[in-house]
Coordinates of C-alpha atoms in Angstrom, one line a residue:
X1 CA -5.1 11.8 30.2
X2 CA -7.2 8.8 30.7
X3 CA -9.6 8.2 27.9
X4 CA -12.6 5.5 27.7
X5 CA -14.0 4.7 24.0
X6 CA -17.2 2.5 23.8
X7 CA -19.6 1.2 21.2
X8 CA -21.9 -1.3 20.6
X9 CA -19.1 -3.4 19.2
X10 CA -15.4 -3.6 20.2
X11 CA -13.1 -6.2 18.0
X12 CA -10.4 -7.3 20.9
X13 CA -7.6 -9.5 21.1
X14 CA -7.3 -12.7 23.4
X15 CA -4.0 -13.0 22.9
X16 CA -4.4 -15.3 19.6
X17 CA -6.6 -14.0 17.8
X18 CA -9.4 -11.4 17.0
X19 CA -12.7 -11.4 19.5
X20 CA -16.0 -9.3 19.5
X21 CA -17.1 -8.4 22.5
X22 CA -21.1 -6.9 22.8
X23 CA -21.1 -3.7 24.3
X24 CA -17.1 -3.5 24.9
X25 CA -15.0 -0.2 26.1
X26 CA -11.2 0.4 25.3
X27 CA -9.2 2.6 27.9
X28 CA -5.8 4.1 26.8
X29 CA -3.7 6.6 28.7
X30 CA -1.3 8.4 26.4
X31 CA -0.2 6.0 23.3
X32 CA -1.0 2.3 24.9
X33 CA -4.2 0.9 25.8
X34 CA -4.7 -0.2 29.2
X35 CA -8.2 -2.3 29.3
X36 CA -10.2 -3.9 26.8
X37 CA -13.6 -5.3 27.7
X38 CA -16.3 -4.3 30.1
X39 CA -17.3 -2.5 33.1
X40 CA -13.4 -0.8 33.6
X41 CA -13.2 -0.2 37.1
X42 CA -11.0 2.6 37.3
X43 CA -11.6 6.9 36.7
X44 CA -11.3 7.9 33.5
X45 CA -11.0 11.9 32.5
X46 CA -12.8 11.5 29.2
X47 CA -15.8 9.2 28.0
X48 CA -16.7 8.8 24.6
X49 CA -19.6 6.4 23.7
X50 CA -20.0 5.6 19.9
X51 CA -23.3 3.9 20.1
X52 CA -24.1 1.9 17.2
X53 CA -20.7 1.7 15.8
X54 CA -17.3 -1.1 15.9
X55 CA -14.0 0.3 17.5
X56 CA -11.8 -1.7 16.0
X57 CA -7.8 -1.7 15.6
X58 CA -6.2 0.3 13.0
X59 CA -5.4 -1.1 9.0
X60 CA -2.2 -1.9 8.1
X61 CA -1.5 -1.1 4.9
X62 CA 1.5 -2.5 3.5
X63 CA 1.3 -0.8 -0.1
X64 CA -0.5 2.5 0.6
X65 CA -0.4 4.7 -2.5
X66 CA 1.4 8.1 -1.2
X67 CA 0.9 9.2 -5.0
X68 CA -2.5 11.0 -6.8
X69 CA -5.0 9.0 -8.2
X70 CA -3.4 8.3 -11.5
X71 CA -5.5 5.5 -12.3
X72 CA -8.0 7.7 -13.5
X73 CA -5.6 8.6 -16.2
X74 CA -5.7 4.9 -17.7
X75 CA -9.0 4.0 -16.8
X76 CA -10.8 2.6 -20.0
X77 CA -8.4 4.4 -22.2
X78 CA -6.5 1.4 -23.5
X79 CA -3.4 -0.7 -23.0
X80 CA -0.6 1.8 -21.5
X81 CA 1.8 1.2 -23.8
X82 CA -0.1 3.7 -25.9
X83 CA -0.8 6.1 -23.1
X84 CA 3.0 6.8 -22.4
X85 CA 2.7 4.6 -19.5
X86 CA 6.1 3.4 -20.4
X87 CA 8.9 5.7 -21.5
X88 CA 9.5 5.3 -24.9
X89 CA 13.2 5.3 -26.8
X90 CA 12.6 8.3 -27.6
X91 CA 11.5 10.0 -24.6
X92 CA 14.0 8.2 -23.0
X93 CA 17.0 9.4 -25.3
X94 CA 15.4 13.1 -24.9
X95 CA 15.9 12.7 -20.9
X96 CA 13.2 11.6 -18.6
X97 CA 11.8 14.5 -16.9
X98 CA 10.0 15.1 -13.3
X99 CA 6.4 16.1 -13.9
X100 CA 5.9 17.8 -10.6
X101 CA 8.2 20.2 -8.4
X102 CA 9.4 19.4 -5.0
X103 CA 6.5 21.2 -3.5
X104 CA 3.7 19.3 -5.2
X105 CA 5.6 15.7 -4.5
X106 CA 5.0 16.6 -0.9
X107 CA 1.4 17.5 -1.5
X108 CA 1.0 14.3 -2.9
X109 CA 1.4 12.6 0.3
X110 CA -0.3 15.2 2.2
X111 CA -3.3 14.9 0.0
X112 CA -2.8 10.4 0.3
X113 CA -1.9 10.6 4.0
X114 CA -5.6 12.3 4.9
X115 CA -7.3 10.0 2.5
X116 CA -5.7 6.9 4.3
X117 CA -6.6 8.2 7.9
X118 CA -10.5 9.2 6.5
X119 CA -10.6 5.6 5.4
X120 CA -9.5 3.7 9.0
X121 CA -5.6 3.1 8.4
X122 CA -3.1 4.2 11.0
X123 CA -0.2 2.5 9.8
X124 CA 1.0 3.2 6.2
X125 CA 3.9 2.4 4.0
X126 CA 3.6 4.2 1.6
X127 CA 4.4 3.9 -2.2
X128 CA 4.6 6.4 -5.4
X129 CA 4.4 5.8 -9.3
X130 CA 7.9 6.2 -10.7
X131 CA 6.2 7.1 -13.9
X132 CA 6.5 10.7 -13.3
X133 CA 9.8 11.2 -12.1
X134 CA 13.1 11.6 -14.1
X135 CA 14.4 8.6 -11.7
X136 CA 13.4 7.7 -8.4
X137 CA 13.0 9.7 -4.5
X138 CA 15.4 11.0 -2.6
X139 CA 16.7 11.4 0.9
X140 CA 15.6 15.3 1.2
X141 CA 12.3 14.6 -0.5
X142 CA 11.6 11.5 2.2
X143 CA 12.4 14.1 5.0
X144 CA 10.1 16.5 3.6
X145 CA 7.7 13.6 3.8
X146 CA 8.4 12.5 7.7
X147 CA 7.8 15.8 8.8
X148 CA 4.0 15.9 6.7
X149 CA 3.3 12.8 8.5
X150 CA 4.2 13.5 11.9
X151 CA 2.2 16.7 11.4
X152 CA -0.8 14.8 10.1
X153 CA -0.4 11.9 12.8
X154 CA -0.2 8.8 10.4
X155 CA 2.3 6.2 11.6
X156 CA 4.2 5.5 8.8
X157 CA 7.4 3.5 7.5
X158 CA 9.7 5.8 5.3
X159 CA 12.3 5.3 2.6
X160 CA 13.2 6.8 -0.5
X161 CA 12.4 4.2 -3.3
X162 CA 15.5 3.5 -4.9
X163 CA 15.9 1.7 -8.7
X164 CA 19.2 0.8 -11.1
X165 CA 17.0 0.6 -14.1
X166 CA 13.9 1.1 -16.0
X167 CA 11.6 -0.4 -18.6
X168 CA 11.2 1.8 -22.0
X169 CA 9.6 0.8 -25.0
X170 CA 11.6 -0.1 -28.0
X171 CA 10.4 1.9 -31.8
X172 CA 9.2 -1.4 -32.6
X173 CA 7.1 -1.9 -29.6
X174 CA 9.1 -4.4 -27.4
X175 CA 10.1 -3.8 -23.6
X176 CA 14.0 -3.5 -22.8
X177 CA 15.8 -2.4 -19.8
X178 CA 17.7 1.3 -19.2
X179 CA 20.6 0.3 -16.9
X180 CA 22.3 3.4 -14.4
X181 CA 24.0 1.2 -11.8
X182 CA 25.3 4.7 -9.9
X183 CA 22.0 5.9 -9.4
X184 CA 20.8 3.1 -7.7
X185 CA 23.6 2.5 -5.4
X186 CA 23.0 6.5 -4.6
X187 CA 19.5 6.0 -4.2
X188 CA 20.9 3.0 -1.9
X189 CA 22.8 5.5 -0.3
X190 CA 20.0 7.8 0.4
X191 CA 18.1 5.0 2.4
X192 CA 20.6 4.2 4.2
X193 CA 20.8 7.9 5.5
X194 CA 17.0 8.3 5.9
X195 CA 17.5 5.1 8.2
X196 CA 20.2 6.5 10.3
X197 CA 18.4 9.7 10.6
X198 CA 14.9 9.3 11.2
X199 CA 14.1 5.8 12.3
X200 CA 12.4 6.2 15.5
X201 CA 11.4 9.7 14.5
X202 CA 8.2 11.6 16.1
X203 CA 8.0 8.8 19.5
X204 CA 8.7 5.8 17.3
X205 CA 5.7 6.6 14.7
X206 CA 8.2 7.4 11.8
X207 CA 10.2 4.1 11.4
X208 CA 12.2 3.8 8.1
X209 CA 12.3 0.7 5.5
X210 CA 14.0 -0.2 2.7
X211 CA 11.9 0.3 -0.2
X212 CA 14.1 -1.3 -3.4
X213 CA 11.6 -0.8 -6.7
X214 CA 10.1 -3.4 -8.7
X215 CA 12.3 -6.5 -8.6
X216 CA 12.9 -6.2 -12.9
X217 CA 14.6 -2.8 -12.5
X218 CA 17.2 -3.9 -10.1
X219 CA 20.9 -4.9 -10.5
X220 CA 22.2 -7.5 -8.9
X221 CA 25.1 -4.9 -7.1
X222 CA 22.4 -3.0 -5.8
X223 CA 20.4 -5.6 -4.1
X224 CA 23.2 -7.5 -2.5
X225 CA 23.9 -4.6 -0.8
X226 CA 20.2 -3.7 0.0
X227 CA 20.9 -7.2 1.6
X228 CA 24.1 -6.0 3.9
X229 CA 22.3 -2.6 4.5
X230 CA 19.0 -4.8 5.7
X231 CA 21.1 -6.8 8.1
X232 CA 22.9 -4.1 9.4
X233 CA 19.7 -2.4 10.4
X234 CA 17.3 -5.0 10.7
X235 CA 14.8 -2.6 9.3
X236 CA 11.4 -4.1 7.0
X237 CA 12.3 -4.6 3.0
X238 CA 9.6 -4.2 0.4
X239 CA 10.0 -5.1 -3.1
X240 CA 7.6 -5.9 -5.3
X241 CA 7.7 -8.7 -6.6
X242 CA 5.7 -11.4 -9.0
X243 CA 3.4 -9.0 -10.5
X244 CA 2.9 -9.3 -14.0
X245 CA 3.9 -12.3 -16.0
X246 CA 6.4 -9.7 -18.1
X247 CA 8.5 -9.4 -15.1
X248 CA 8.4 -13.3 -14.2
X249 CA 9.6 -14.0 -18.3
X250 CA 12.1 -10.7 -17.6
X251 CA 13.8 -11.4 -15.0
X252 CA 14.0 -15.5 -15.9
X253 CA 15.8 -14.8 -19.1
X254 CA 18.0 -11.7 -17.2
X255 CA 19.1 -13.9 -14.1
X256 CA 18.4 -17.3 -15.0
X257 CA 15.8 -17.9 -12.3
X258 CA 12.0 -17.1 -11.5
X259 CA 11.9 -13.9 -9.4
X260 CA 11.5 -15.7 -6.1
X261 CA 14.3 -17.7 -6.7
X262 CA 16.7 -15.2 -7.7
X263 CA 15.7 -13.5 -4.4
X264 CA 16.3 -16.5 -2.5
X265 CA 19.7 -16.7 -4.1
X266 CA 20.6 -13.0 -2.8
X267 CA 19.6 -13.9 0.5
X268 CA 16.4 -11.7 0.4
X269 CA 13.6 -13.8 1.0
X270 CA 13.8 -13.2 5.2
X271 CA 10.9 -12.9 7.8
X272 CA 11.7 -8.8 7.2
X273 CA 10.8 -9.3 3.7
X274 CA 7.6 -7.9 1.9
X275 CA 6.2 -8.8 -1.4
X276 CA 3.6 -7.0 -3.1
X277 CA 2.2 -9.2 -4.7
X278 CA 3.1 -12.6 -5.2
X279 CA 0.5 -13.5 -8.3
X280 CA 2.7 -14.8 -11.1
X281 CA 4.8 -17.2 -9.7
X282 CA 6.0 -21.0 -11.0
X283 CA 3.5 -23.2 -11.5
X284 CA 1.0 -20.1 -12.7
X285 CA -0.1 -21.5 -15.9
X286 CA 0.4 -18.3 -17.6
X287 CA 4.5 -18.8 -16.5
X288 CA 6.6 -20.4 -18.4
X289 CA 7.6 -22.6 -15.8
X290 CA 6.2 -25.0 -13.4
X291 CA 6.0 -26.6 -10.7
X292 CA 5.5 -25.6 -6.3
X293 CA 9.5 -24.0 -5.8
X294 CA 7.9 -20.7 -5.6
X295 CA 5.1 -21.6 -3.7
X296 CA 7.5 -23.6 -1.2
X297 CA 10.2 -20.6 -1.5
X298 CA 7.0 -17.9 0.1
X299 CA 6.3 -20.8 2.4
X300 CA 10.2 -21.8 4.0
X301 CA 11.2 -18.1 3.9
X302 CA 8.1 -16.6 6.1
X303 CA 8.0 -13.5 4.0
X304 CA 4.9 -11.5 3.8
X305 CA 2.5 -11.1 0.4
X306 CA 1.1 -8.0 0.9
X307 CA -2.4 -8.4 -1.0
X308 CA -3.7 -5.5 -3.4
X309 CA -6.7 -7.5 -5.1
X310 CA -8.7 -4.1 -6.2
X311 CA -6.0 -3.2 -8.3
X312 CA -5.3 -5.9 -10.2
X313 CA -8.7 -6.6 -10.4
X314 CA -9.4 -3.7 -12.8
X315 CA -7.0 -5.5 -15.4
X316 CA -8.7 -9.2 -15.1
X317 CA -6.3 -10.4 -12.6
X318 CA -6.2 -12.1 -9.6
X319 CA -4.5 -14.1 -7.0
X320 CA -5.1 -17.8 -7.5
X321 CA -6.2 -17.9 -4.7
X322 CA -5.9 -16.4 -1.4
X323 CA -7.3 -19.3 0.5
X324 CA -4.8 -22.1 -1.3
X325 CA -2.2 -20.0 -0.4
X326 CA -3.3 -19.4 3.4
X327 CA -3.8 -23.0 3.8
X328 CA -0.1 -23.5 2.5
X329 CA 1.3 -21.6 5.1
X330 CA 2.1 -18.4 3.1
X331 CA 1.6 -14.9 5.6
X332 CA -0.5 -12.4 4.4
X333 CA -0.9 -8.9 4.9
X334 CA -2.4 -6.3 2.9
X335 CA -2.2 -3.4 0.7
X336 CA -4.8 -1.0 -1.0
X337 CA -1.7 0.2 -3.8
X338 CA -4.4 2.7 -5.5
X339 CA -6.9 4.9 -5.0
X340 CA -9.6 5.0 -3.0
X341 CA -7.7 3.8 0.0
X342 CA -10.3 1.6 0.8
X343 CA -9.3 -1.3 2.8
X344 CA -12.6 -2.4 3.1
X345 CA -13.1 -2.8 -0.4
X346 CA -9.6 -4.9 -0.4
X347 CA -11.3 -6.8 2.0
X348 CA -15.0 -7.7 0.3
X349 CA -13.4 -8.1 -3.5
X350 CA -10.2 -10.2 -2.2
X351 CA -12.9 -12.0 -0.3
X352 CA -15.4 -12.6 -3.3
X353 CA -12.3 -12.8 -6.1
X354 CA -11.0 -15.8 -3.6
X355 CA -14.2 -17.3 -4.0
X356 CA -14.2 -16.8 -7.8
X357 CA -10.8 -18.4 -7.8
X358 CA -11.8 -21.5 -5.8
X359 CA -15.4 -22.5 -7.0
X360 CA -16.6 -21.9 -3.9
X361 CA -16.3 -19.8 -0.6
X362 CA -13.3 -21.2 1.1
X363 CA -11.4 -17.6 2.9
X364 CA -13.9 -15.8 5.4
X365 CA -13.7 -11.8 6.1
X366 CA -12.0 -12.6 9.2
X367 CA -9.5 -14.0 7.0
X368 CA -9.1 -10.7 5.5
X369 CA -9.7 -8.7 8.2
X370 CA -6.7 -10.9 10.1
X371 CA -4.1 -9.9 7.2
X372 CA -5.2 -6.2 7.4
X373 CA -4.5 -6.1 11.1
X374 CA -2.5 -8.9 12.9
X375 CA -0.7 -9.9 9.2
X376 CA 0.6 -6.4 8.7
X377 CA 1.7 -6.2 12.4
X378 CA 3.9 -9.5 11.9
X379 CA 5.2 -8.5 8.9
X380 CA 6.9 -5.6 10.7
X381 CA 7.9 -7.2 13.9
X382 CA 5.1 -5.5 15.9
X383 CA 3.0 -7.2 18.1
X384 CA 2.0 -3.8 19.9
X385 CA 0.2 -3.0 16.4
X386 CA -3.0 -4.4 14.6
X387 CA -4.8 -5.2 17.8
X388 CA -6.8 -3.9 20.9
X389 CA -5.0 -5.4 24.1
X390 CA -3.5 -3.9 27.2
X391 CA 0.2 -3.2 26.3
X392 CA -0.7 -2.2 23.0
X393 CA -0.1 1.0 20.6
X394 CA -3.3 3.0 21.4
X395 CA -4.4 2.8 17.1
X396 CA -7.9 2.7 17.0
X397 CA -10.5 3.5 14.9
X398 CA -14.4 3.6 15.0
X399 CA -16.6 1.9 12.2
X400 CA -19.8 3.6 12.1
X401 CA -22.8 1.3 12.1
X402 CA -25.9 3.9 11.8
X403 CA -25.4 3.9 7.8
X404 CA -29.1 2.3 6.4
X405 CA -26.8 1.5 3.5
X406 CA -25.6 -1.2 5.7
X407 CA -28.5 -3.1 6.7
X408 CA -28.6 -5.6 9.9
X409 CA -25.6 -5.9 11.6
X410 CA -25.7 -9.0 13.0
X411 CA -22.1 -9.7 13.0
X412 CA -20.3 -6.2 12.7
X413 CA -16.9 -7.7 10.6
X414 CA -19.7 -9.4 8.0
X415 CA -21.7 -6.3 7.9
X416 CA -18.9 -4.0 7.2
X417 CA -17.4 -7.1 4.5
X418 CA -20.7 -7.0 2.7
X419 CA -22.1 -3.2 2.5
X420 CA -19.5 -1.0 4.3
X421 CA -16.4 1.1 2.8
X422 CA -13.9 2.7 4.6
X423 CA -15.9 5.9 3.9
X424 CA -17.9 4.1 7.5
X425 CA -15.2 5.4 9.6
X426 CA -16.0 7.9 11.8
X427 CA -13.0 8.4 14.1
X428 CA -9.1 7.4 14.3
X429 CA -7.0 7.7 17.1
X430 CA -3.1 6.8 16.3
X431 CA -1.1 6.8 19.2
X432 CA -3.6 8.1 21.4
X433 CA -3.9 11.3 19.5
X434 CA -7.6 12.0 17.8
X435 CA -6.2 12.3 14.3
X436 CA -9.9 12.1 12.8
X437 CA -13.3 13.0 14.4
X438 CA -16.8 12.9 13.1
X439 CA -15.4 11.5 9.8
X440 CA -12.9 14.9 9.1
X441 CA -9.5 14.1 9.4
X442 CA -7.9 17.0 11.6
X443 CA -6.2 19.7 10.4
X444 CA -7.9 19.1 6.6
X445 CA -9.6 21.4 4.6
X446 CA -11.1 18.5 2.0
X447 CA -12.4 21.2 -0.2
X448 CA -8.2 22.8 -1.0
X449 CA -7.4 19.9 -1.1
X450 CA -9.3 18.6 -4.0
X451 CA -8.6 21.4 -5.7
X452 CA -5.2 21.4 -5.6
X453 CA -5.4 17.8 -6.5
X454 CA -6.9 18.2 -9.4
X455 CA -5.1 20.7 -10.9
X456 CA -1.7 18.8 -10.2
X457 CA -3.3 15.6 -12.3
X458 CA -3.0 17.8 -15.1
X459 CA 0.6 18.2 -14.9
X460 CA 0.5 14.0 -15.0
X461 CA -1.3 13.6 -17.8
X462 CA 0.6 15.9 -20.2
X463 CA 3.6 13.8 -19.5
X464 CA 1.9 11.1 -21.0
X465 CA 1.6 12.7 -24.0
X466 CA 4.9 13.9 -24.3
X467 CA 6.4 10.4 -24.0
X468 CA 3.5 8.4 -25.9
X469 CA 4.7 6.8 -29.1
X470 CA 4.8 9.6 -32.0
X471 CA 3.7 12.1 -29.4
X472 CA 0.4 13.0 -29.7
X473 CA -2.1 15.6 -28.7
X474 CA -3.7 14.8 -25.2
X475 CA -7.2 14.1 -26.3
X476 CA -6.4 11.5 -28.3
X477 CA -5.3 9.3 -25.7
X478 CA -7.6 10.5 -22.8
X479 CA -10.9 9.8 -24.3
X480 CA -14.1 10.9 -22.1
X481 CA -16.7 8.0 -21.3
X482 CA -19.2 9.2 -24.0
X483 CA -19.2 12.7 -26.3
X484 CA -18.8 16.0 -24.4
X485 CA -21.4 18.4 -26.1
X486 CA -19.8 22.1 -26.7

């Protein structure tokens, strides 16, 4: 079936680059767009006009949390440390534990995959705290996972996060590594399975990816042959990477170089490579050491930052800076990596910390709205993705423009930069197929849902208190905003 979309607004492609055409109509048959533009000449067997609203190309969100929103957990309550954020020795020597069955780590990413479509993403890789699980995911759980999200429609990149190690917290309140080399090369083993099994899965909307854990928990064994595995299969690698200045200082001492360079020295800084999040780096003057490798190791290697600014933002962090990086040469895509899934909001903070960073306005929205779209798309080898063209994956979705929260819209990217949130969209078609209309996602019942949700959260935040240093009661570390009256 033939369908024509059309709005006041449509963001197109010219082959180079973004374009906003007045008035505009998108025409796909099936899952690739035929015509973008105006005044298609051809019949059409469904019209669908948006009126004031911006059909634009899908997110692409590089680190899309697949979890519950366990921020809320932390939020204002103090270091984590203290929160059992971090296993302690003890906990540790006791046996980590999972907090949830099988059943609710799938509902976890049903509940995330309909919160990412609600807020204008189509294409999602998605990522899960290891903080609640004795180790890492696994091959049947990932399968579980592909099936939820070619029910739901989402196109997504799958792989069972694999780690050799963890970070526990010593009696005396310093950070050490737990080592299990045979669980990682397992978990190694699982990807490598979920690759040959479902890559290509649901008409080539379920790809896989390597999806190695933070870069401080990993053994050199492990990632050499993540390396060989990545060749073989020439599938996209995300690690994160440059995060914290804990795991710059870590891994120096461990391997003798910055994390960037140790990569570069496995062989797995690579166009196919993804970094989350690329902050802490040499030359950062919170680093012990300086000087531009780092920056020219991101630059040489074409890897992709994937760019989470809410996140870190909550903690007093921030990239420094988006623009000094873009003008270096460094590819950008991004990543929302906690809850809300709001890509927009990525986009006006990353935008106004960028700003903050520089003394002055340097990066523009489109600069953002570039590495949520056509950044993502290069980072996975897929110029059929991030764009509106003819030839193109039919991954659209419709900003709605009628909000009076959002005032004039004289330019419809500044507009939804300045007041908008991805609560705007109203509709998301991902291959072609209407996965959400008149802002409900299909299929969802919001109200279950949230209720399931938030009974599952409790389940999280006893686990902190069973692994918080001397173990105690969950109010004490969960304090409300102000007194709760009996």
């Amino acid at each position: 079936m033939r369908t024509l979309l059309s709005a006041d607004w449509v963001v197109g492609f010219d082959g180079r680059d973004h374009c906003l055409i007045p008035g505009g109509e998108v025409v796909f048959s099936g899952p690739v767009i035929e015509f973008v533009g105006r005044g298609f000449p051809g019949p059409v067997d469904r019209r669908i006009d948006f009126g004031r609203a911006m059909i634009g190309p899908g997110f692409i969100d590089l680190d899309a949390l697949g979890d519950l929103d366990t921020e809320v957990l932390c939020f204002d309550n103090g270091p984590g440390r203290k929160l059992g954020r971090i296993w302690t020795e003890e906990a540790l020597q006791r046996g980590p534990q999972d907090a949830y069955t099988p059943e609710e780590e799938l509902f976890k990413y049903r509940y995330a995959f309909t919160q990412l479509i609600r807020n204008g993403i189509t294409t999602a890789l998605p990522i899960t705290s290891m903080l609640y699980r004795a180790w890492a995911e696994s091959y049947d759980e990932m399968a579980g996972v592909a099936a939820i999200a070619e029910e739901i429609g989402i196109r997504a990149y799958l792989g069972p996060c694999y780690m050799s190690g963890l970070t526990y917290q010593r009696s005396d309140g310093s950070l050490a590594q737990h080592w299990d080399e045979a669980r990682g090369l397992a978990g190694l083993a699982d990807a490598a399975r979920f690759i040959a099994d479902f890559d290509g899965r649901a008409g080539g909307r379920i790809r896989a990816f390597l999806a190695p854990d933070r870069i401080e928990t990993q053994l050199p064994s492990v990632l050499a042959r993540t390396v060989s595995l990545q060749r073989e299969t020439d599938v996209p690698m995300r690690l994160h990477c440059c995060q914290s200045v804990y795991e710059f200082e870590t891994v120096l001492a461990m391997r003798g170089h910055s994390p960037l360079g140790w990569l570069e020295s496995l062989g797995l800084l690579t166009e196919r490579a993804i970094l989350p999040h690329g902050i802490y780096i040499s030359g950062h003057p919170q680093v012990s050491r300086g000087g531009d490798d780092d920056m020219q190791r991101l630059v040489a290697s074409g890897v992709t930052v994937a760019h989470c600014p809410v996140v870190f933002a909550r903690d007093g962090e921030a990239l420094d800076s988006f623009s000094s990086y873009l003008a270096q040469g460094v590819r950008f895509g991004m990543g929302t990596d906690t809850h809300p899934a709001d890509m927009v909001e990525n986009i006006r903070l990353g935008r106004i910390l960028s700003a903050l960073m520089d003394g002055e306005a340097k990066a523009t929205a489109a600069d953002f709205y570039r590495a949520a779209t056509l950044g993502g798309a290069d980072a996975l080898g897929r110029p059929n993705l991030g764009r509106l063209a003819a030839g193109a994956r039919a991954d659209i979705t419709v900003f709605d423009l009628t909000g009076f929260h959002l005032g004039q819209v004289l330019d419809p990217i500044k507009a939804m930069t300045l007041a908008g949130t991805g609560r705007d969209f109203r509709a998301s078609f991902i291959d072609g197929r209407e996965v959400m209309a008149d802002f409900t996602v299909a299929g969802s019942n919001v109200a279950t849902l949230t209720a399931a949700a938030d009974a599952q959260i409790l389940k999280a935040r006893a686990i902190h208190a069973d692994r918080a240093p001397d173990r105690p009661q969950v109010q004490e570390i969960f304090r409300p905003s102000f007194r709760v009256l009996d």
